[in-house]
């Protein structure tokens, strides 16, 4: 293996790793005036997080995710989202959004049929 092949492979691997790190590190731009997060903003953050790539709020009605319920704790909102892409599956997600920052702390897949 010559020197240029090694450099080419290293550059490709670095580009792929950078791409995945960029996608994983995405954050929602929440204005300071919107903090602390209220219930409606927590629902929107959860839906956009599940839609991937921080979908524009105008297009959220096109996604298969709808809010089922919301629970407020002292520091977080726990948002239950139904995945309507397969109506018979009864699946969804529980997304925990921190009030002070608007960050998604946890995402857990749930089965609502049980």
PDB file of C-alpha atoms in Angstrom:
ATOM      1  CA  UNK A   1       0.000   0.000   0.000  1.00  0.00           C
ATOM      2  CA  UNK A   2       1.565   3.248  -1.040  1.00  0.00           C
ATOM      3  CA  UNK A   3       1.587   6.513   0.849  1.00  0.00           C
ATOM      4  CA  UNK A   4      -1.210   8.186  -1.173  1.00  0.00           C
ATOM      5  CA  UNK A   5      -3.611   5.293  -0.693  1.00  0.00           C
ATOM      6  CA  UNK A   6      -3.112   5.470   3.045  1.00  0.00           C
ATOM      7  CA  UNK A   7      -3.752   9.235   3.083  1.00  0.00           C
ATOM      8  CA  UNK A   8      -6.845   8.851   0.916  1.00  0.00           C
ATOM      9  CA  UNK A   9      -8.328   6.214   3.216  1.00  0.00           C
ATOM     10  CA  UNK A  10      -7.480   8.300   6.293  1.00  0.00           C
ATOM     11  CA  UNK A  11      -9.199  11.367   4.821  1.00  0.00           C
ATOM     12  CA  UNK A  12     -12.320   9.374   3.913  1.00  0.00           C
ATOM     13  CA  UNK A  13     -12.529   7.829   7.391  1.00  0.00           C
ATOM     14  CA  UNK A  14     -12.049  11.252   9.017  1.00  0.00           C
ATOM     15  CA  UNK A  15     -14.797  12.752   6.837  1.00  0.00           C
ATOM     16  CA  UNK A  16     -17.240   9.964   7.717  1.00  0.00           C
ATOM     17  CA  UNK A  17     -16.448  10.264  11.437  1.00  0.00           C
ATOM     18  CA  UNK A  18     -16.882  14.048  11.304  1.00  0.00           C
ATOM     19  CA  UNK A  19     -20.239  13.670   9.570  1.00  0.00           C
ATOM     20  CA  UNK A  20     -21.559  11.304  12.246  1.00  0.00           C
ATOM     21  CA  UNK A  21     -20.267  13.522  15.051  1.00  0.00           C
ATOM     22  CA  UNK A  22     -21.959  16.537  13.442  1.00  0.00           C
ATOM     23  CA  UNK A  23     -25.309  14.730  13.218  1.00  0.00           C
ATOM     24  CA  UNK A  24     -25.037  13.462  16.796  1.00  0.00           C
ATOM     25  CA  UNK A  25     -24.155  16.897  18.161  1.00  0.00           C
ATOM     26  CA  UNK A  26     -27.133  18.713  16.650  1.00  0.00           C
ATOM     27  CA  UNK A  27     -28.885  21.112  18.987  1.00  0.00           C
ATOM     28  CA  UNK A  28     -32.076  23.070  18.684  1.00  0.00           C
ATOM     29  CA  UNK A  29     -31.594  26.805  18.582  1.00  0.00           C
ATOM     30  CA  UNK A  30     -33.785  27.932  21.482  1.00  0.00           C
ATOM     31  CA  UNK A  31     -33.799  31.670  22.099  1.00  0.00           C
ATOM     32  CA  UNK A  32     -33.082  32.877  25.623  1.00  0.00           C
ATOM     33  CA  UNK A  33     -36.519  34.509  25.667  1.00  0.00           C
ATOM     34  CA  UNK A  34     -38.080  31.018  25.256  1.00  0.00           C
ATOM     35  CA  UNK A  35     -36.335  29.684  28.373  1.00  0.00           C
ATOM     36  CA  UNK A  36     -37.323  28.075  30.617  1.00  0.00           C
ATOM     37  CA  UNK A  37     -39.106  25.757  28.190  1.00  0.00           C
ATOM     38  CA  UNK A  38     -42.893  25.585  28.450  1.00  0.00           C
ATOM     39  CA  UNK A  39     -45.101  22.589  27.632  1.00  0.00           C
ATOM     40  CA  UNK A  40     -45.748  23.539  23.982  1.00  0.00           C
ATOM     41  CA  UNK A  41     -42.056  24.120  23.301  1.00  0.00           C
ATOM     42  CA  UNK A  42     -41.171  20.775  24.944  1.00  0.00           C
ATOM     43  CA  UNK A  43     -43.651  18.990  22.659  1.00  0.00           C
ATOM     44  CA  UNK A  44     -42.209  20.730  19.598  1.00  0.00           C
ATOM     45  CA  UNK A  45     -38.630  19.899  20.637  1.00  0.00           C
ATOM     46  CA  UNK A  46     -39.590  16.220  21.116  1.00  0.00           C
ATOM     47  CA  UNK A  47     -41.293  15.962  17.732  1.00  0.00           C
ATOM     48  CA  UNK A  48     -38.426  17.687  15.948  1.00  0.00           C
ATOM     49  CA  UNK A  49     -35.876  15.466  17.706  1.00  0.00           C
ATOM     50  CA  UNK A  50     -37.674  12.290  16.611  1.00  0.00           C
ATOM     51  CA  UNK A  51     -38.188  13.563  13.059  1.00  0.00           C
ATOM     52  CA  UNK A  52     -34.410  13.797  12.665  1.00  0.00           C
ATOM     53  CA  UNK A  53     -32.301  16.649  11.447  1.00  0.00           C
ATOM     54  CA  UNK A  54     -34.337  19.133  13.476  1.00  0.00           C
ATOM     55  CA  UNK A  55     -37.273  19.305  11.066  1.00  0.00           C
ATOM     56  CA  UNK A  56     -38.738  22.752  10.487  1.00  0.00           C
ATOM     57  CA  UNK A  57     -41.721  23.308  12.836  1.00  0.00           C
ATOM     58  CA  UNK A  58     -43.894  24.170   9.830  1.00  0.00           C
ATOM     59  CA  UNK A  59     -43.468  20.609   8.499  1.00  0.00           C
ATOM     60  CA  UNK A  60     -44.125  18.752  11.779  1.00  0.00           C
ATOM     61  CA  UNK A  61     -47.649  17.803  10.663  1.00  0.00           C
ATOM     62  CA  UNK A  62     -46.039  15.712   7.903  1.00  0.00           C
ATOM     63  CA  UNK A  63     -44.205  13.480  10.396  1.00  0.00           C
ATOM     64  CA  UNK A  64     -45.734  10.307  11.903  1.00  0.00           C
ATOM     65  CA  UNK A  65     -45.191  11.582  15.459  1.00  0.00           C
ATOM     66  CA  UNK A  66     -48.025  12.992  17.567  1.00  0.00           C
ATOM     67  CA  UNK A  67     -48.164  13.938  21.224  1.00  0.00           C
ATOM     68  CA  UNK A  68     -49.946  11.486  23.533  1.00  0.00           C
ATOM     69  CA  UNK A  69     -49.357  13.051  26.951  1.00  0.00           C
ATOM     70  CA  UNK A  70     -47.039  15.370  28.825  1.00  0.00           C
ATOM     71  CA  UNK A  71     -45.878  15.236  32.429  1.00  0.00           C
ATOM     72  CA  UNK A  72     -44.146  18.134  34.123  1.00  0.00           C
ATOM     73  CA  UNK A  73     -41.585  17.566  36.854  1.00  0.00           C
ATOM     74  CA  UNK A  74     -39.520  20.130  38.736  1.00  0.00           C
ATOM     75  CA  UNK A  75     -36.678  20.192  36.186  1.00  0.00           C
ATOM     76  CA  UNK A  76     -38.039  18.423  33.082  1.00  0.00           C
ATOM     77  CA  UNK A  77     -40.968  17.744  30.801  1.00  0.00           C
ATOM     78  CA  UNK A  78     -41.647  14.093  29.983  1.00  0.00           C
ATOM     79  CA  UNK A  79     -43.373  13.940  26.598  1.00  0.00           C
ATOM     80  CA  UNK A  80     -45.012  10.732  25.339  1.00  0.00           C
ATOM     81  CA  UNK A  81     -45.088  10.638  21.539  1.00  0.00           C
ATOM     82  CA  UNK A  82     -47.019   8.102  19.439  1.00  0.00           C
ATOM     83  CA  UNK A  83     -45.400   6.732  16.290  1.00  0.00           C
ATOM     84  CA  UNK A  84     -48.310   6.596  13.837  1.00  0.00           C
ATOM     85  CA  UNK A  85     -46.306   5.136  10.950  1.00  0.00           C
ATOM     86  CA  UNK A  86     -47.618   1.656  11.907  1.00  0.00           C
ATOM     87  CA  UNK A  87     -51.039   2.039  13.619  1.00  0.00           C
ATOM     88  CA  UNK A  88     -51.208  -1.592  14.767  1.00  0.00           C
ATOM     89  CA  UNK A  89     -47.818  -1.508  16.469  1.00  0.00           C
ATOM     90  CA  UNK A  90     -48.838   0.768  19.406  1.00  0.00           C
ATOM     91  CA  UNK A  91     -45.288   2.050  19.634  1.00  0.00           C
ATOM     92  CA  UNK A  92     -44.011   5.417  20.641  1.00  0.00           C
ATOM     93  CA  UNK A  93     -41.327   7.261  22.525  1.00  0.00           C
ATOM     94  CA  UNK A  94     -40.865   8.916  25.868  1.00  0.00           C
ATOM     95  CA  UNK A  95     -38.695  12.002  25.440  1.00  0.00           C
ATOM     96  CA  UNK A  96     -37.342  13.908  28.448  1.00  0.00           C
ATOM     97  CA  UNK A  97     -36.664  17.615  27.816  1.00  0.00           C
ATOM     98  CA  UNK A  98     -34.792  19.776  30.321  1.00  0.00           C
ATOM     99  CA  UNK A  99     -36.702  22.964  31.172  1.00  0.00           C
ATOM    100  CA  UNK A 100     -33.749  25.302  31.683  1.00  0.00           C
ATOM    101  CA  UNK A 101     -31.868  24.510  28.455  1.00  0.00           C
ATOM    102  CA  UNK A 102     -34.332  22.801  26.086  1.00  0.00           C
ATOM    103  CA  UNK A 103     -31.938  19.852  25.652  1.00  0.00           C
ATOM    104  CA  UNK A 104     -33.214  16.317  25.123  1.00  0.00           C
ATOM    105  CA  UNK A 105     -31.863  14.357  28.086  1.00  0.00           C
ATOM    106  CA  UNK A 106     -33.290  10.933  27.310  1.00  0.00           C
ATOM    107  CA  UNK A 107     -35.267   9.080  24.648  1.00  0.00           C
ATOM    108  CA  UNK A 108     -36.853   5.697  25.284  1.00  0.00           C
ATOM    109  CA  UNK A 109     -38.942   3.534  22.943  1.00  0.00           C
ATOM    110  CA  UNK A 110     -42.234   2.362  24.503  1.00  0.00           C
ATOM    111  CA  UNK A 111     -45.035  -0.074  23.687  1.00  0.00           C
ATOM    112  CA  UNK A 112     -48.394   1.510  24.545  1.00  0.00           C
ATOM    113  CA  UNK A 113     -50.418  -1.700  23.993  1.00  0.00           C
ATOM    114  CA  UNK A 114     -49.200  -3.292  27.225  1.00  0.00           C
TER     115      UNK A 114
END
